Amino acid sequence: MSILPILRFPDARLRRPCLPVGTVDAAVRQLAGDMLETMYHANGRGLAAPQVGVLRRLFVMDPDWKEGAPAPLAYVDPEILDAADAQHTGPEGCLSIPSVPVMVTRPEWVVLRWTGLDGQTQREKLTGAAAICAQHELDHLNGRLIIDLMDEGARCAASPCLAAMGGAA
Ligand code: NI
């Protein structure tokens, strides 16, 4: 496994919708392993393929590893089938936009369908930190970043940081 460079905002590749992975082969498993190693090394809880420059629908996450034992997960071609009406608001960070935490409101649970690294289709209701993390990472696969979800006040507060990184909210 190897640690991959993480793209930073405003890299244009972070804004592109990603293509389906399709068949899970050795190259996909290798990429997922490298992404997990990269995520842990960067002290993150989730990482999406476009953040390492691969424009495919794959993300990895381990939302609770800082509070317990590592439980690495990989999601290929994930889709949200259902989502809670009830919303959760909390701070989110992004390895591609360091030092710009954003308050984000999202459905508090989602039902996700995806392909595992064994090639099998899986389906699960995600709650708590896993639900929030999965939605954040799935947004990356559609070219959406947490700074797109800021309200006007947060946008004003964050704009000097974003300008210093070479981009605008
Ligand atoms: Ni992110």
GROMACS .gro file of N, CA and C and ligand atoms in nm:
model
  508
    1MET      N    1   0.086  -0.119   0.000
    1MET     CA    2   0.000   0.000   0.000
    1MET      C    3   0.089   0.123   0.000
    2SER      N    4   0.031   0.232  -0.044
    2SER     CA    5   0.109   0.355  -0.044
    2SER      C    6   0.021   0.475  -0.012
    3ILE      N    7   0.089   0.578   0.035
    3ILE     CA    8   0.020   0.703   0.067
    3ILE      C    9   0.016   0.789  -0.058
    4LEU      N   10  -0.103   0.834  -0.093
    4LEU     CA   11  -0.124   0.910  -0.216
    4LEU      C   12  -0.133   1.060  -0.183
    5PRO      N   13  -0.094   1.146  -0.278
    5PRO     CA   14  -0.113   1.290  -0.256
    5PRO      C   15  -0.261   1.325  -0.257
    6ILE      N   16  -0.304   1.410  -0.164
    6ILE     CA   17  -0.444   1.454  -0.156
    6ILE      C   18  -0.458   1.589  -0.226
    7LEU      N   19  -0.550   1.596  -0.321
    7LEU     CA   20  -0.574   1.721  -0.393
    7LEU      C   21  -0.636   1.823  -0.299
    8ARG      N   22  -0.597   1.948  -0.318
    8ARG     CA   23  -0.651   2.056  -0.237
    8ARG      C   24  -0.740   2.147  -0.321
    9PHE      N   25  -0.846   2.196  -0.258
    9PHE     CA   26  -0.925   2.304  -0.314
    9PHE      C   27  -0.831   2.417  -0.355
   10PRO      N   28  -0.846   2.484  -0.471
   10PRO     CA   29  -0.953   2.472  -0.570
   10PRO      C   30  -0.920   2.384  -0.692
   11ASP      N   31  -0.852   2.272  -0.672
   11ASP     CA   32  -0.820   2.183  -0.785
   11ASP      C   33  -0.950   2.147  -0.860
   12ALA      N   34  -0.949   2.165  -0.991
   12ALA     CA   35  -1.071   2.147  -1.072
   12ALA      C   36  -1.122   2.003  -1.067
   13ARG      N   37  -1.032   1.907  -1.039
   13ARG     CA   38  -1.076   1.767  -1.036
   13ARG      C   39  -1.173   1.739  -0.920
   14LEU      N   40  -1.172   1.826  -0.818
   14LEU     CA   41  -1.264   1.809  -0.705
   14LEU      C   42  -1.406   1.850  -0.743
   15ARG      N   43  -1.422   1.911  -0.859
   15ARG     CA   44  -1.553   1.961  -0.903
   15ARG      C   45  -1.617   1.876  -1.011
   16ARG      N   46  -1.552   1.768  -1.050
   16ARG     CA   47  -1.603   1.688  -1.161
   16ARG      C   48  -1.690   1.574  -1.109
   17PRO      N   49  -1.807   1.548  -1.171
   17PRO     CA   50  -1.883   1.428  -1.135
   17PRO      C   51  -1.803   1.304  -1.176
   18CYS      N   52  -1.800   1.204  -1.089
   18CYS     CA   53  -1.719   1.085  -1.114
   18CYS      C   54  -1.799   0.978  -1.188
   19LEU      N   55  -1.728   0.892  -1.259
   19LEU     CA   56  -1.789   0.783  -1.335
   19LEU      C   57  -1.799   0.657  -1.250
   20PRO      N   58  -1.897   0.570  -1.279
   20PRO     CA   59  -1.906   0.444  -1.205
   20PRO      C   60  -1.778   0.361  -1.217
   21VAL      N   61  -1.752   0.283  -1.112
   21VAL     CA   62  -1.638   0.190  -1.112
   21VAL      C   63  -1.672   0.066  -1.193
   22GLY      N   64  -1.794   0.011  -1.170
   22GLY     CA   65  -1.831  -0.115  -1.237
   22GLY      C   66  -1.769  -0.234  -1.167
   23THR      N   67  -1.692  -0.310  -1.239
   23THR     CA   68  -1.633  -0.433  -1.183
   23THR      C   69  -1.527  -0.402  -1.079
   24VAL      N   70  -1.536  -0.471  -0.966
   24VAL     CA   71  -1.434  -0.456  -0.862
   24VAL      C   72  -1.321  -0.556  -0.892
   25ASP      N   73  -1.208  -0.504  -0.937
   25ASP     CA   74  -1.094  -0.591  -0.968
   25ASP      C   75  -0.978  -0.560  -0.874
   26ALA      N   76  -0.864  -0.621  -0.902
   26ALA     CA   77  -0.747  -0.604  -0.814
   26ALA      C   78  -0.704  -0.458  -0.807
   27ALA      N   79  -0.718  -0.386  -0.919
   27ALA     CA   80  -0.676  -0.245  -0.920
   27ALA      C   81  -0.766  -0.161  -0.829
   28VAL      N   82  -0.895  -0.193  -0.826
   28VAL     CA   83  -0.989  -0.120  -0.740
   28VAL      C   84  -0.957  -0.149  -0.592
   29ARG      N   85  -0.931  -0.278  -0.563
   29ARG     CA   86  -0.897  -0.314  -0.424
   29ARG      C   87  -0.766  -0.247  -0.381
   30GLN      N   88  -0.671  -0.240  -0.472
   30GLN     CA   89  -0.544  -0.172  -0.443
   30GLN      C   90  -0.568  -0.024  -0.414
   31LEU      N   91  -0.650   0.039  -0.498
   31LEU     CA   92  -0.680   0.182  -0.480
   31LEU      C   93  -0.747   0.205  -0.345
   32ALA      N   94  -0.844   0.119  -0.310
   32ALA     CA   95  -0.915   0.135  -0.183
   32ALA      C   96  -0.816   0.121  -0.066
   33GLY      N   97  -0.725   0.026  -0.076
   33GLY     CA   98  -0.624   0.008   0.030
   33GLY      C   99  -0.534   0.130   0.043
   34ASP      N  100  -0.492   0.182  -0.071
   34ASP     CA  101  -0.407   0.303  -0.070
   34ASP      C  102  -0.484   0.422  -0.013
   35MET      N  103  -0.612   0.432  -0.049
   35MET     CA  104  -0.692   0.544   0.002
   35MET      C  105  -0.710   0.535   0.154
   36LEU      N  106  -0.730   0.412   0.205
   36LEU     CA  107  -0.744   0.397   0.350
   36LEU      C  108  -0.614   0.435   0.420
   37GLU      N  109  -0.502   0.389   0.366
   37GLU     CA  110  -0.373   0.423   0.428
   37GLU      C  111  -0.353   0.575   0.425
   38THR      N  112  -0.390   0.637   0.313
   38THR     CA  113  -0.377   0.782   0.297
   38THR      C  114  -0.467   0.856   0.398
   39MET      N  115  -0.590   0.804   0.414
   39MET     CA  116  -0.686   0.865   0.507
   39MET      C  117  -0.635   0.861   0.652
   40TYR      N  118  -0.589   0.742   0.694
   40TYR     CA  119  -0.538   0.730   0.832
   40TYR      C  120  -0.415   0.818   0.852
   41HIS      N  121  -0.328   0.820   0.752
   41HIS     CA  122  -0.205   0.900   0.760
   41HIS      C  123  -0.237   1.048   0.774
   42ALA      N  124  -0.344   1.092   0.707
   42ALA     CA  125  -0.384   1.234   0.711
   42ALA      C  126  -0.475   1.264   0.830
   43ASN      N  127  -0.498   1.162   0.916
   43ASN     CA  128  -0.582   1.179   1.034
   43ASN      C  129  -0.727   1.211   0.998
   44GLY      N  130  -0.774   1.154   0.886
   44GLY     CA  131  -0.911   1.178   0.842
   44GLY      C  132  -1.001   1.062   0.876
   45ARG      N  133  -1.131   1.083   0.859
   45ARG     CA  134  -1.231   0.979   0.884
   45ARG      C  135  -1.292   0.927   0.755
   46GLY      N  136  -1.267   0.997   0.644
   46GLY     CA  137  -1.320   0.953   0.515
   46GLY      C  138  -1.238   1.013   0.403
   47LEU      N  139  -1.239   0.946   0.288
   47LEU     CA  140  -1.165   0.996   0.172
   47LEU      C  141  -1.232   0.943   0.046
   48ALA      N  142  -1.253   1.031  -0.051
   48ALA     CA  143  -1.317   0.991  -0.177
   48ALA      C  144  -1.214   0.989  -0.289
   49ALA      N  145  -1.236   0.900  -0.387
   49ALA     CA  146  -1.138   0.880  -0.494
   49ALA      C  147  -1.098   1.010  -0.565
   50PRO      N  148  -1.193   1.102  -0.594
   50PRO     CA  149  -1.149   1.225  -0.662
   50PRO      C  150  -1.049   1.306  -0.581
   51GLN      N  151  -1.047   1.287  -0.449
   51GLN     CA  152  -0.950   1.360  -0.366
   51GLN      C  153  -0.806   1.312  -0.389
   52VAL      N  154  -0.793   1.195  -0.450
   52VAL     CA  155  -0.658   1.149  -0.489
   52VAL      C  156  -0.647   1.147  -0.642
   53GLY      N  157  -0.736   1.222  -0.708
   53GLY     CA  158  -0.724   1.242  -0.852
   53GLY      C  159  -0.784   1.132  -0.938
   54VAL      N  160  -0.859   1.040  -0.876
   54VAL     CA  161  -0.922   0.931  -0.952
   54VAL      C  162  -1.071   0.960  -0.961
   55LEU      N  163  -1.120   0.989  -1.082
   55LEU     CA  164  -1.258   1.037  -1.096
   55LEU      C  165  -1.355   0.920  -1.114
   56ARG      N  166  -1.359   0.836  -1.012
   56ARG     CA  167  -1.445   0.717  -1.008
   56ARG      C  168  -1.526   0.716  -0.879
   57ARG      N  169  -1.640   0.643  -0.883
   57ARG     CA  170  -1.731   0.648  -0.769
   57ARG      C  171  -1.691   0.544  -0.662
   58LEU      N  172  -1.600   0.586  -0.579
   58LEU     CA  173  -1.546   0.503  -0.471
   58LEU      C  174  -1.507   0.593  -0.354
   59PHE      N  175  -1.547   0.552  -0.234
   59PHE     CA  176  -1.493   0.622  -0.117
   59PHE      C  177  -1.462   0.522  -0.006
   60VAL      N  178  -1.378   0.565   0.085
   60VAL     CA  179  -1.346   0.484   0.203
   60VAL      C  180  -1.379   0.567   0.326
   61MET      N  181  -1.410   0.498   0.435
   61MET     CA  182  -1.431   0.572   0.559
   61MET      C  183  -1.412   0.480   0.680
   62ASP      N  184  -1.387   0.545   0.792
   62ASP     CA  185  -1.380   0.479   0.921
   62ASP      C  186  -1.415   0.588   1.022
   63PRO      N  187  -1.547   0.616   1.036
   63PRO     CA  188  -1.588   0.737   1.109
   63PRO      C  189  -1.550   0.739   1.256
   64ASP      N  190  -1.531   0.622   1.317
   64ASP     CA  191  -1.511   0.619   1.463
   64ASP      C  192  -1.371   0.573   1.505
   65TRP      N  193  -1.275   0.565   1.412
   65TRP     CA  194  -1.147   0.503   1.449
   65TRP      C  195  -1.071   0.582   1.555
   66LYS      N  196  -1.096   0.712   1.565
   66LYS     CA  197  -1.023   0.791   1.665
   66LYS      C  198  -1.075   0.763   1.806
   67GLU      N  199  -1.197   0.707   1.814
   67GLU     CA  200  -1.257   0.678   1.945
   67GLU      C  201  -1.250   0.529   1.978
   68GLY      N  202  -1.199   0.445   1.887
   68GLY     CA  203  -1.198   0.301   1.914
   68GLY      C  204  -1.103   0.230   1.820
   69ALA      N  205  -1.132   0.102   1.794
   69ALA     CA  206  -1.045   0.024   1.706
   69ALA      C  207  -1.075   0.059   1.560
   70PRO      N  208  -0.973   0.052   1.473
   70PRO     CA  209  -0.998   0.079   1.332
   70PRO      C  210  -1.097  -0.020   1.271
   71ALA      N  211  -1.188   0.031   1.188
   71ALA     CA  212  -1.285  -0.052   1.115
   71ALA      C  213  -1.295   0.003   0.974
   72PRO      N  214  -1.192  -0.025   0.890
   72PRO     CA  215  -1.187   0.032   0.756
   72PRO      C  216  -1.298  -0.021   0.666
   73LEU      N  217  -1.364   0.070   0.593
   73LEU     CA  218  -1.473   0.033   0.503
   73LEU      C  219  -1.452   0.098   0.367
   74ALA      N  220  -1.492   0.027   0.261
   74ALA     CA  221  -1.482   0.081   0.125
   74ALA      C  222  -1.617   0.067   0.057
   75TYR      N  223  -1.657   0.169  -0.015
   75TYR     CA  224  -1.788   0.174  -0.080
   75TYR      C  225  -1.769   0.203  -0.229
   76VAL      N  226  -1.805   0.107  -0.313
   76VAL     CA  227  -1.793   0.121  -0.457
   76VAL      C  228  -1.932   0.149  -0.515
   77ASP      N  229  -1.940   0.246  -0.604
   77ASP     CA  230  -2.066   0.283  -0.670
   77ASP      C  231  -2.182   0.298  -0.570
   78PRO      N  232  -2.163   0.378  -0.464
   78PRO     CA  233  -2.267   0.395  -0.363
   78PRO      C  234  -2.385   0.478  -0.414
   79GLU      N  235  -2.503   0.444  -0.363
   79GLU     CA  236  -2.625   0.518  -0.397
   79GLU      C  237  -2.708   0.534  -0.271
   80ILE      N  238  -2.765   0.651  -0.252
   80ILE     CA  239  -2.858   0.672  -0.140
   80ILE      C  240  -2.997   0.632  -0.187
   81LEU      N  241  -3.057   0.534  -0.120
   81LEU     CA  242  -3.190   0.486  -0.156
   81LEU      C  243  -3.300   0.558  -0.080
   82ASP      N  244  -3.267   0.601   0.041
   82ASP     CA  245  -3.367   0.666   0.125
   82ASP      C  246  -3.292   0.753   0.227
   83ALA      N  247  -3.357   0.857   0.274
   83ALA     CA  248  -3.293   0.947   0.370
   83ALA      C  249  -3.397   0.997   0.469
   84ALA      N  250  -3.349   1.027   0.591
   84ALA     CA  251  -3.437   1.076   0.696
   84ALA      C  252  -3.493   1.213   0.661
   85ASP      N  253  -3.615   1.240   0.706
   85ASP     CA  254  -3.665   1.377   0.701
   85ASP      C  255  -3.594   1.460   0.807
   86ALA      N  256  -3.565   1.398   0.923
   86ALA     CA  257  -3.500   1.469   1.032
   86ALA      C  258  -3.357   1.505   0.994
   87GLN      N  259  -3.318   1.628   1.027
   87GLN     CA  260  -3.187   1.679   0.986
   87GLN      C  261  -3.093   1.686   1.106
   88HIS      N  262  -2.964   1.671   1.078
   88HIS     CA  263  -2.858   1.683   1.179
   88HIS      C  264  -2.765   1.794   1.135
   89THR      N  265  -2.730   1.885   1.227
   89THR     CA  266  -2.634   1.991   1.195
   89THR      C  267  -2.511   1.973   1.281
   90GLY      N  268  -2.393   1.974   1.217
   90GLY     CA  269  -2.269   1.959   1.292
   90GLY      C  270  -2.150   2.005   1.210
   91PRO      N  271  -2.034   2.023   1.277
   91PRO     CA  272  -1.915   2.069   1.206
   91PRO      C  273  -1.854   1.956   1.124
   92GLU      N  274  -1.812   1.988   1.003
   92GLU     CA  275  -1.742   1.891   0.918
   92GLU      C  276  -1.614   1.955   0.867
   93GLY      N  277  -1.511   1.873   0.859
   93GLY     CA  278  -1.386   1.917   0.796
   93GLY      C  279  -1.365   1.834   0.671
   94CYS      N  280  -1.271   1.877   0.588
   94CYS     CA  281  -1.243   1.805   0.463
   94CYS      C  282  -1.092   1.808   0.440
   95LEU      N  283  -1.034   1.691   0.410
   95LEU     CA  284  -0.889   1.685   0.390
   95LEU      C  285  -0.845   1.769   0.270
   96SER      N  286  -0.938   1.801   0.181
   96SER     CA  287  -0.905   1.883   0.064
   96SER      C  288  -0.920   2.032   0.091
   97ILE      N  289  -0.979   2.066   0.207
   97ILE     CA  290  -0.997   2.208   0.243
   97ILE      C  291  -0.954   2.223   0.389
   98PRO      N  292  -0.825   2.201   0.417
   98PRO     CA  293  -0.783   2.199   0.556
   98PRO      C  294  -0.807   2.334   0.625
   99SER      N  295  -0.832   2.329   0.754
   99SER     CA  296  -0.848   2.448   0.837
   99SER      C  297  -0.972   2.530   0.804
  100VAL      N  298  -1.069   2.472   0.734
  100VAL     CA  299  -1.195   2.542   0.709
  100VAL      C  300  -1.311   2.452   0.753
  101PRO      N  301  -1.335   2.442   0.885
  101PRO     CA  302  -1.449   2.363   0.930
  101PRO      C  303  -1.579   2.437   0.897
  102VAL      N  304  -1.678   2.361   0.860
  102VAL     CA  305  -1.805   2.420   0.816
  102VAL      C  306  -1.920   2.350   0.889
  103MET      N  307  -2.017   2.425   0.935
  103MET     CA  308  -2.138   2.365   0.991
  103MET      C  309  -2.226   2.319   0.876
  104VAL      N  310  -2.261   2.191   0.877
  104VAL     CA  311  -2.337   2.135   0.766
  104VAL      C  312  -2.463   2.066   0.820
  105THR      N  313  -2.573   2.085   0.750
  105THR     CA  314  -2.699   2.020   0.785
  105THR      C  315  -2.730   1.913   0.682
  106ARG      N  316  -2.756   1.791   0.733
  106ARG     CA  317  -2.784   1.677   0.645
  106ARG      C  318  -2.889   1.588   0.709
  107PRO      N  319  -2.953   1.500   0.629
  107PRO     CA  320  -3.042   1.399   0.688
  107PRO      C  321  -2.966   1.315   0.792
  108GLU      N  322  -3.032   1.282   0.904
  108GLU     CA  323  -2.958   1.215   1.012
  108GLU      C  324  -2.938   1.066   0.987
  109TRP      N  325  -3.013   1.006   0.895
  109TRP     CA  326  -2.978   0.870   0.852
  109TRP      C  327  -3.002   0.856   0.703
  110VAL      N  328  -2.935   0.760   0.644
  110VAL     CA  329  -2.955   0.728   0.502
  110VAL      C  330  -2.951   0.577   0.485
  111VAL      N  331  -3.024   0.529   0.385
  111VAL     CA  332  -3.010   0.389   0.344
  111VAL      C  333  -2.921   0.390   0.220
  112LEU      N  334  -2.810   0.318   0.232
  112LEU     CA  335  -2.709   0.318   0.127
  112LEU      C  336  -2.701   0.181   0.061
  113ARG      N  337  -2.689   0.181  -0.071
  113ARG     CA  338  -2.659   0.057  -0.144
  113ARG      C  339  -2.525   0.076  -0.213
  114TRP      N  340  -2.438  -0.024  -0.208
  114TRP     CA  341  -2.307  -0.012  -0.270
  114TRP      C  342  -2.253  -0.150  -0.303
  115THR      N  343  -2.142  -0.152  -0.374
  115THR     CA  344  -2.072  -0.277  -0.401
  115THR      C  345  -1.951  -0.282  -0.310
  116GLY      N  346  -1.933  -0.396  -0.242
  116GLY     CA  347  -1.818  -0.413  -0.155
  116GLY      C  348  -1.695  -0.455  -0.235
  117LEU      N  349  -1.582  -0.461  -0.167
  117LEU     CA  350  -1.457  -0.500  -0.236
  117LEU      C  351  -1.459  -0.646  -0.277
  118ASP      N  352  -1.557  -0.724  -0.223
  118ASP     CA  353  -1.574  -0.864  -0.265
  118ASP      C  354  -1.666  -0.874  -0.387
  119GLY      N  355  -1.712  -0.758  -0.437
  119GLY     CA  356  -1.796  -0.757  -0.555
  119GLY      C  357  -1.944  -0.776  -0.526
  120GLN      N  358  -1.979  -0.796  -0.399
  120GLN     CA  359  -2.119  -0.820  -0.361
  120GLN      C  360  -2.191  -0.687  -0.335
  121THR      N  361  -2.317  -0.683  -0.378
  121THR     CA  362  -2.400  -0.566  -0.350
  121THR      C  363  -2.443  -0.571  -0.203
  122GLN      N  364  -2.433  -0.457  -0.137
  122GLN     CA  365  -2.472  -0.449   0.003
  122GLN      C  366  -2.568  -0.333   0.020
  123ARG      N  367  -2.644  -0.341   0.129
  123ARG     CA  368  -2.743  -0.238   0.157
  123ARG      C  369  -2.754  -0.226   0.307
  124GLU      N  370  -2.750  -0.102   0.357
  124GLU     CA  371  -2.750  -0.085   0.502
  124GLU      C  372  -2.804   0.054   0.537
  125LYS      N  373  -2.873   0.062   0.650
  125LYS     CA  374  -2.914   0.192   0.703
  125LYS      C  375  -2.800   0.245   0.789
  126LEU      N  376  -2.745   0.359   0.750
  126LEU     CA  377  -2.636   0.420   0.825
  126LEU      C  378  -2.691   0.530   0.914
  127THR      N  379  -2.644   0.532   1.038
  127THR     CA  380  -2.688   0.632   1.134
  127THR      C  381  -2.566   0.699   1.196
  128GLY      N  382  -2.589   0.805   1.273
  128GLY     CA  383  -2.482   0.869   1.348
  128GLY      C  384  -2.370   0.920   1.258
  129ALA      N  385  -2.246   0.907   1.307
  129ALA     CA  386  -2.131   0.960   1.234
  129ALA      C  387  -2.115   0.894   1.098
  130ALA      N  388  -2.151   0.766   1.088
  130ALA     CA  389  -2.137   0.695   0.960
  130ALA      C  390  -2.228   0.758   0.854
  131ALA      N  391  -2.349   0.796   0.894
  131ALA     CA  392  -2.443   0.856   0.799
  131ALA      C  393  -2.391   0.990   0.748
  132ILE      N  394  -2.336   1.070   0.840
  132ILE     CA  395  -2.285   1.202   0.802
  132ILE      C  396  -2.163   1.188   0.712
  133CYS      N  397  -2.071   1.101   0.755
  133CYS     CA  398  -1.947   1.081   0.680
  133CYS      C  399  -1.977   1.029   0.538
  134ALA      N  400  -2.067   0.931   0.528
  134ALA     CA  401  -2.099   0.874   0.396
  134ALA      C  402  -2.158   0.980   0.304
  135GLN      N  403  -2.243   1.067   0.357
  135GLN     CA  404  -2.302   1.172   0.272
  135GLN      C  405  -2.196   1.273   0.227
  136HIS      N  406  -2.104   1.306   0.318
  136HIS     CA  407  -1.993   1.397   0.283
  136HIS      C  408  -1.910   1.337   0.168
  137GLU      N  409  -1.876   1.209   0.183
  137GLU     CA  410  -1.791   1.145   0.081
  137GLU      C  411  -1.867   1.126  -0.050
  138LEU      N  412  -1.995   1.091  -0.041
  138LEU     CA  413  -2.073   1.074  -0.163
  138LEU      C  414  -2.087   1.208  -0.237
  139ASP      N  415  -2.097   1.317  -0.164
  139ASP     CA  416  -2.099   1.449  -0.228
  139ASP      C  417  -1.974   1.469  -0.314
  140HIS      N  418  -1.857   1.424  -0.263
  140HIS     CA  419  -1.733   1.439  -0.341
  140HIS      C  420  -1.746   1.372  -0.478
  141LEU      N  421  -1.818   1.259  -0.484
  141LEU     CA  422  -1.830   1.185  -0.610
  141LEU      C  423  -1.916   1.261  -0.711
  142ASN      N  424  -1.990   1.361  -0.661
  142ASN     CA  425  -2.072   1.445  -0.748
  142ASN      C  426  -2.011   1.585  -0.763
  143GLY      N  427  -1.888   1.601  -0.719
  143GLY     CA  428  -1.820   1.730  -0.732
  143GLY      C  429  -1.867   1.835  -0.634
  144ARG      N  430  -1.934   1.788  -0.528
  144ARG     CA  431  -1.987   1.884  -0.430
  144ARG      C  432  -1.899   1.884  -0.305
  145LEU      N  433  -1.870   2.005  -0.255
  145LEU     CA  434  -1.784   2.023  -0.137
  145LEU      C  435  -1.863   2.089  -0.024
  146ILE      N  436  -1.811   2.075   0.099
  146ILE     CA  437  -1.885   2.130   0.214
  146ILE      C  438  -1.901   2.282   0.204
  147ILE      N  439  -1.809   2.348   0.134
  147ILE     CA  440  -1.823   2.494   0.123
  147ILE      C  441  -1.943   2.533   0.037
  148ASP      N  442  -1.997   2.437  -0.038
  148ASP     CA  443  -2.119   2.465  -0.115
  148ASP      C  444  -2.242   2.466  -0.024
  149LEU      N  445  -2.226   2.411   0.096
  149LEU     CA  446  -2.340   2.393   0.186
  149LEU      C  447  -2.344   2.499   0.296
  150MET      N  448  -2.250   2.596   0.289
  150MET     CA  449  -2.244   2.700   0.392
  150MET      C  450  -2.358   2.798   0.375
  151ASP      N  451  -2.403   2.854   0.489
  151ASP     CA  452  -2.497   2.965   0.478
  151ASP      C  453  -2.417   3.093   0.450
  152GLU      N  454  -2.487   3.203   0.429
  152GLU     CA  455  -2.420   3.325   0.383
  152GLU      C  456  -2.318   3.376   0.486
  153GLY      N  457  -2.353   3.366   0.614
  153GLY     CA  458  -2.262   3.413   0.719
  153GLY      C  459  -2.133   3.334   0.721
  154ALA      N  460  -2.146   3.202   0.712
  154ALA     CA  461  -2.028   3.116   0.712
  154ALA      C  462  -1.944   3.140   0.588
  155ARG      N  463  -2.011   3.168   0.478
  155ARG     CA  464  -1.939   3.193   0.353
  155ARG      C  465  -1.851   3.318   0.366
  156CYS      N  466  -1.905   3.422   0.428
  156CYS     CA  467  -1.826   3.545   0.449
  156CYS      C  468  -1.708   3.517   0.540
  157ALA      N  469  -1.732   3.437   0.647
  157ALA     CA  470  -1.625   3.409   0.742
  157ALA      C  471  -1.515   3.326   0.678
  158ALA      N  472  -1.553   3.236   0.590
  158ALA     CA  473  -1.454   3.143   0.532
  158ALA      C  474  -1.383   3.201   0.411
  159SER      N  475  -1.440   3.306   0.351
  159SER     CA  476  -1.386   3.349   0.221
  159SER      C  477  -1.240   3.393   0.225
  160PRO      N  478  -1.189   3.457   0.334
  160PRO     CA  479  -1.045   3.489   0.334
  160PRO      C  480  -0.958   3.362   0.328
  161CYS      N  481  -0.998   3.256   0.401
  161CYS     CA  482  -0.923   3.130   0.399
  161CYS      C  483  -0.924   3.070   0.260
  162LEU      N  484  -1.043   3.070   0.197
  162LEU     CA  485  -1.057   3.010   0.065
  162LEU      C  486  -0.979   3.091  -0.039
  163ALA      N  487  -0.981   3.224  -0.024
  163ALA     CA  488  -0.906   3.308  -0.117
  163ALA      C  489  -0.757   3.282  -0.102
  164ALA      N  490  -0.711   3.260   0.024
  164ALA     CA  491  -0.570   3.231   0.046
  164ALA      C  492  -0.529   3.099  -0.020
  165MET      N  493  -0.626   3.007  -0.035
  165MET     CA  494  -0.598   2.879  -0.102
  165MET      C  495  -0.609   2.893  -0.254
  166GLY      N  496  -0.654   3.011  -0.299
  166GLY     CA  497  -0.659   3.035  -0.443
  166GLY      C  498  -0.796   3.015  -0.506
  167GLY      N  499  -0.900   3.010  -0.421
  167GLY     CA  500  -1.034   2.988  -0.475
  167GLY      C  501  -1.137   3.072  -0.405
  168ALA      N  502  -1.259   3.062  -0.451
  168ALA     CA  503  -1.370   3.135  -0.392
  168ALA      C  504  -1.481   3.038  -0.355
  169ALA      N  505  -1.557   3.074  -0.254
  169ALA     CA  506  -1.668   2.988  -0.212
  169ALA      C  507  -1.782   3.002  -0.311
  170NI      NI  508  -1.409   1.592   0.214
   0.00000   0.00000   0.00000
